[in-house]
CSV table of C-alpha atoms and ligand atoms in Angstrom, one decimal:
chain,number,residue,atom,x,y,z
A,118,UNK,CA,23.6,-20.1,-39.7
A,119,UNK,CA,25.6,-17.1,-37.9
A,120,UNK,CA,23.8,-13.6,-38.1
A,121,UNK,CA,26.8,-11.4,-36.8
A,122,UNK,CA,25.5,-8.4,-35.6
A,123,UNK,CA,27.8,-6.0,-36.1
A,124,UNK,CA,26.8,-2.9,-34.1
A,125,UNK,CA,24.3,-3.5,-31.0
A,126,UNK,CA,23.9,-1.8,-27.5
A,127,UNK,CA,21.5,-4.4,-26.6
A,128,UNK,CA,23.6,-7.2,-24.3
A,129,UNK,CA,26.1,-9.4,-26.1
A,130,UNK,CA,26.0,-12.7,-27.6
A,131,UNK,CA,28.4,-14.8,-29.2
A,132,UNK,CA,28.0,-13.3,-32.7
A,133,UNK,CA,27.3,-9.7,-31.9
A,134,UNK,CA,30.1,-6.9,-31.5
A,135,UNK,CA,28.5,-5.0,-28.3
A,136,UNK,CA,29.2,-1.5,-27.7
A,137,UNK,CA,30.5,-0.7,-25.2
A,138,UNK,CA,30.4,2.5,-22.9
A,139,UNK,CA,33.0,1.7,-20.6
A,140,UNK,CA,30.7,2.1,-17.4
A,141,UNK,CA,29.5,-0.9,-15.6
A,142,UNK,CA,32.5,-4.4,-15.9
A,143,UNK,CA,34.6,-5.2,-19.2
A,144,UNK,CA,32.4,-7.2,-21.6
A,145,UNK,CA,33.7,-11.0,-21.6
A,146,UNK,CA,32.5,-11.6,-25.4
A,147,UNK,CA,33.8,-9.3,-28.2
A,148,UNK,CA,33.1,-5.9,-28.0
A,149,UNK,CA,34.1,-2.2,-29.5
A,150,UNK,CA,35.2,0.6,-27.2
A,151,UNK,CA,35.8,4.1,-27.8
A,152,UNK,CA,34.3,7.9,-27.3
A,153,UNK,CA,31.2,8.5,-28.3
A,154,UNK,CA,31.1,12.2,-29.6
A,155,UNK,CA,28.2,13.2,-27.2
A,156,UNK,CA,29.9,12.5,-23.7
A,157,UNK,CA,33.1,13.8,-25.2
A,158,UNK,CA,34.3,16.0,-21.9
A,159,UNK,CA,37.3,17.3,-20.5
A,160,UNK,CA,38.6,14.2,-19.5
A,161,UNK,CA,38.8,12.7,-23.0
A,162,UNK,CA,41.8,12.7,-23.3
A,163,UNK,CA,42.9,10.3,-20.1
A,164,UNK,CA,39.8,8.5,-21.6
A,165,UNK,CA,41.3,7.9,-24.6
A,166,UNK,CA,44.5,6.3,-22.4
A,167,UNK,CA,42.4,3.4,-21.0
A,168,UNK,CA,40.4,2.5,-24.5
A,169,UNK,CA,44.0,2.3,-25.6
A,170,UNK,CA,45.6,0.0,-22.7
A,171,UNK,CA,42.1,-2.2,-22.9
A,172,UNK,CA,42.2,-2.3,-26.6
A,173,UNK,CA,45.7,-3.7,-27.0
A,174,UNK,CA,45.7,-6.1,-24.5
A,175,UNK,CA,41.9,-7.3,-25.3
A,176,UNK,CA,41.8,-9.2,-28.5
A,177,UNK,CA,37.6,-9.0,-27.7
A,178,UNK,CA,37.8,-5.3,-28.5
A,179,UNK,CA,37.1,-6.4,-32.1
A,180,UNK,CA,36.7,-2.2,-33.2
A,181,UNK,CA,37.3,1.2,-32.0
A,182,UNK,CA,33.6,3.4,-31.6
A,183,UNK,CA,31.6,4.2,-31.4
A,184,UNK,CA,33.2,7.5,-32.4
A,185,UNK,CA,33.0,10.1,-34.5
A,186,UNK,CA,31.5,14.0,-35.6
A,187,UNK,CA,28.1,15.2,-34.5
A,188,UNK,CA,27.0,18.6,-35.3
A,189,UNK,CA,23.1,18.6,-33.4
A,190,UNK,CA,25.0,17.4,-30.0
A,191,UNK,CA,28.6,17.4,-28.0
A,192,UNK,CA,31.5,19.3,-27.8
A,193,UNK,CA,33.2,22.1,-30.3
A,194,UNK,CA,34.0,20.7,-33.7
A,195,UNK,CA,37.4,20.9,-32.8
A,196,UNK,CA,37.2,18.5,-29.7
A,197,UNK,CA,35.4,16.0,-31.6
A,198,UNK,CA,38.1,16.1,-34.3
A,199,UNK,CA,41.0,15.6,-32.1
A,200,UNK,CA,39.6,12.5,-30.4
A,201,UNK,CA,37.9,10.9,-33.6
A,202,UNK,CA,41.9,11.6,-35.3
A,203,UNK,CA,43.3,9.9,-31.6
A,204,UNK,CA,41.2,6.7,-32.2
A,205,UNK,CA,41.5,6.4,-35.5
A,206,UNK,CA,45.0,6.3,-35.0
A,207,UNK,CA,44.5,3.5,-32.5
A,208,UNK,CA,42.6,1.3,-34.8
A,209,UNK,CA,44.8,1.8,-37.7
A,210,UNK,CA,47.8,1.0,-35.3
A,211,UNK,CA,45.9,-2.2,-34.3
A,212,UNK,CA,44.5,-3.2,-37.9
A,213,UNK,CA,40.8,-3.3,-36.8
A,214,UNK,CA,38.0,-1.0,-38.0
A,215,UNK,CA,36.4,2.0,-36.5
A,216,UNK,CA,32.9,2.0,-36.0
A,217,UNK,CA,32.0,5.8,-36.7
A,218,UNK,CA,28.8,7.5,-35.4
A,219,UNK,CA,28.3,10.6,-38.0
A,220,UNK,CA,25.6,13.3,-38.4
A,221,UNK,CA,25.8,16.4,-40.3
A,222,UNK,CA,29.6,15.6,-40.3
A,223,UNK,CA,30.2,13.8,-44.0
A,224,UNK,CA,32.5,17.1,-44.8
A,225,UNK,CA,34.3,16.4,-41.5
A,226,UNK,CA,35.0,12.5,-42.8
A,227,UNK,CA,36.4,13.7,-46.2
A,228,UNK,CA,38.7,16.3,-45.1
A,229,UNK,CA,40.0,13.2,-42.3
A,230,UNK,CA,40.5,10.8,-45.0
A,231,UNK,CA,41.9,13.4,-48.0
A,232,UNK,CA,44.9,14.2,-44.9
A,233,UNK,CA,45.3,11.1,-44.2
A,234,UNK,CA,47.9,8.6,-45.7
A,235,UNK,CA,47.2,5.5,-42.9
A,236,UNK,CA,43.5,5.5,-42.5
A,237,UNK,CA,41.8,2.7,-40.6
A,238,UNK,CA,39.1,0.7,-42.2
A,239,UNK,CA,35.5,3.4,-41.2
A,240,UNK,CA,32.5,1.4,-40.9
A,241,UNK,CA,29.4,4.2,-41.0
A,242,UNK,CA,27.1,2.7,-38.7
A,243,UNK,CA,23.4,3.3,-39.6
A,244,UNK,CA,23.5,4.5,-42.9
A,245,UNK,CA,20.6,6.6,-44.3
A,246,UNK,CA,21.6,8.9,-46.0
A,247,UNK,CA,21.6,9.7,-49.8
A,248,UNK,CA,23.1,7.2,-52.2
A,249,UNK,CA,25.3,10.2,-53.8
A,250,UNK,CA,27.2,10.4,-50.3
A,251,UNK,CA,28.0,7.3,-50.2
A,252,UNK,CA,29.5,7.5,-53.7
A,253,UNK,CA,31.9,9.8,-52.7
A,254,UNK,CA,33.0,7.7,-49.6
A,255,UNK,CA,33.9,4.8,-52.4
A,256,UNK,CA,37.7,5.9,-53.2
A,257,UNK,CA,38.3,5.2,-49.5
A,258,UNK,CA,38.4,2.8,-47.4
A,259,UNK,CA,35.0,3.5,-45.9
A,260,UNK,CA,32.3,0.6,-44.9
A,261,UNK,CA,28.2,0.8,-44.6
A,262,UNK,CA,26.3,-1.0,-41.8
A,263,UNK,CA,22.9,-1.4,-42.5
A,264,UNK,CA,20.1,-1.2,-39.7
A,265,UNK,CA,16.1,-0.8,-38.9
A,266,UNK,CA,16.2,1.6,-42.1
A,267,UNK,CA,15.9,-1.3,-44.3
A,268,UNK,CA,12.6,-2.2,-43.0
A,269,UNK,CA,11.2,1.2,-44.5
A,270,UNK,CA,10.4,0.6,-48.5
A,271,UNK,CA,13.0,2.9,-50.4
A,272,UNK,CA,14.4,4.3,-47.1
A,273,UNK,CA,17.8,5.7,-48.3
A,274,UNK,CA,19.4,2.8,-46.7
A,275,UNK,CA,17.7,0.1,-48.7
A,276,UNK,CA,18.8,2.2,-51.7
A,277,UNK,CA,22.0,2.4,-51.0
A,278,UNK,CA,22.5,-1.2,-50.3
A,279,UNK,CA,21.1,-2.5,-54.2
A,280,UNK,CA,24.0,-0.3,-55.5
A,281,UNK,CA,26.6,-0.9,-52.6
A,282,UNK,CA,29.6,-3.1,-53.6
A,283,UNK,CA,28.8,-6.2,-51.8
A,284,UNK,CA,32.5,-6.1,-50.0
A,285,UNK,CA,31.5,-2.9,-47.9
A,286,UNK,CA,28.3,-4.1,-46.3
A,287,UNK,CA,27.7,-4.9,-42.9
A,288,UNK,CA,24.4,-5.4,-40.4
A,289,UNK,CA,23.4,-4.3,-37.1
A,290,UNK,CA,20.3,-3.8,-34.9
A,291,UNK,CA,22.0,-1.0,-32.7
A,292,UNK,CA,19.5,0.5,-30.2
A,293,UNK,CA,17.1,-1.0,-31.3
A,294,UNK,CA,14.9,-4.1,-30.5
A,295,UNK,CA,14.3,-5.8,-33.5
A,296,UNK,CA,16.2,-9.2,-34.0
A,297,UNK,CA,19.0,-9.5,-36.2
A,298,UNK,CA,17.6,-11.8,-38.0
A,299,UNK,CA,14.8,-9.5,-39.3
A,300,UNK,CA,17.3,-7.2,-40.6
A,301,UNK,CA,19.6,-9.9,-42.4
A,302,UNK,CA,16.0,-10.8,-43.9
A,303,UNK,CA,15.2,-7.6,-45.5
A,304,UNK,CA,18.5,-7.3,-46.6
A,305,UNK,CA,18.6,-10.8,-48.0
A,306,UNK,CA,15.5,-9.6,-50.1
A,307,UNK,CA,16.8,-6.4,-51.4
A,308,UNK,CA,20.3,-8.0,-52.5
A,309,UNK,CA,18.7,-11.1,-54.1
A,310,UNK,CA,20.9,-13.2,-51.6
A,311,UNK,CA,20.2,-16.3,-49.8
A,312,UNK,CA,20.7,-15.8,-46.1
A,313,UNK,CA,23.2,-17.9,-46.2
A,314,UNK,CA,25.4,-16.1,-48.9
A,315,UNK,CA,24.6,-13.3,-47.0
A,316,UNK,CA,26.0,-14.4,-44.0
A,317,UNK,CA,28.9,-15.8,-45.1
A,318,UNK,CA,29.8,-12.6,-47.4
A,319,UNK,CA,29.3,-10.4,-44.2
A,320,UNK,CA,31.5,-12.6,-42.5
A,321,UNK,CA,34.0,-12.5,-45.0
A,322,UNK,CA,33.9,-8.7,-45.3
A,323,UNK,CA,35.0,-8.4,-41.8
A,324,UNK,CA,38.0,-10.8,-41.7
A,325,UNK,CA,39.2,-9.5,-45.0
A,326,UNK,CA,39.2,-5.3,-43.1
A,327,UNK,CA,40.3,-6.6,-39.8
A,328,UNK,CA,43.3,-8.4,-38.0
A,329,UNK,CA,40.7,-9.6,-35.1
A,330,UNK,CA,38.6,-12.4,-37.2
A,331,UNK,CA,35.4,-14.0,-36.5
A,332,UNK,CA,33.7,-17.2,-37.0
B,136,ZN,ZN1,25.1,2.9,-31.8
């Protein structure tokens, strides 16, 4: 049984979508690249010119991110808008999703995907917050990966994922250390789901959002 891993900083393996931060050599496996809001700096925007160029001619780069809006740390609001709007244009252009990093930002999402008539598919990477939020994300198309918060008993996360419809779910471990499989276990057991079902519908979600398929 596969348990993709959809969002990990922890090394790569053949069913994990590593993130990564441009420093150090290209990632042979698949992978996501993009700007991180935090280390947003003047540069970003010749930045932004080589996750394009490795993007189009990698077919590992399987998403754009992580990226996104961050109001506790990184640059002026307006920085962070500019380059989330330059990579979400990248991933739309190239059909695959963006993996978005988001805090304190939801407003900052909404007003992106009200003005925009071409959005790329958003996965929200480490959802925990409140189950209303996520309600309002539901007209668009906006995706939930699940993490370590479904380990805590009623966390927000393992909340929000009884009521999610089962085509926006995904699962990661992100910086974390836990095994996947721990996490496609809690989440097995909150969605009434055999493993297997829950692999294969995770699977399935991503190669119906993305040009860039997995096995
Ligand atoms: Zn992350």
């Amino acid at each position: 049984m596969k348990f993709w891993d959809f969002h990990t900083h922890q090394g790569q393996s053949s069913e994990s979508i590593f993130n990564w931060d441009l420093s150090g050599e290209i990632p042979e496996g698949s992978f996501s690249v993009g700007l991180h809001p935090w280390f947003l700096d003047q540069n970003w925007e010749e930045s932004i010119k080589l996750v394009e160029k490795l993007a189009k001619q990698n077919q590992g780069v399987l998403a754009i991110g992580e990226c996104g809006f961050d109001r506790i740390k990184g640059p002026k609001i307006g920085i962070q808008k500019k380059a989330f709007q330059a990579q979400a244009s990248l991933a739309s252009q190239l059909e695959i999703p963006l993996i978005l990093h988001c805090v304190k930002g939801h407003d900052l999402l909404v007003e992106y995907l009200k003005n925009e008539k071409n959005p790329p598919p958003i996965i929200w990477h480490g959802w925990n917050l409140k189950p209303e939020l996520a309600n309002q994300l539901l007209l668009f198309p906006v995706y939930f990966s699940f993490g370590k918060h479904l380990l805590i008993e009623n966390s927000n996360a393992s909340q929000w994922l009884k009521d999610c419809p089962q085509n926006k779910i995904f699962l990661e471990t992100d910086d974390s250390n836990l095994p996947i499989a721990q996490i496609y276990q809690a989440a097995s057991l909150i969605l009434g789901l055999s493993e297997q079902d829950l692999s294969d519908l995770v699977q399935k979600n991503w190669n119906s959002i993305s040009s860039r398929k997995i096995k």
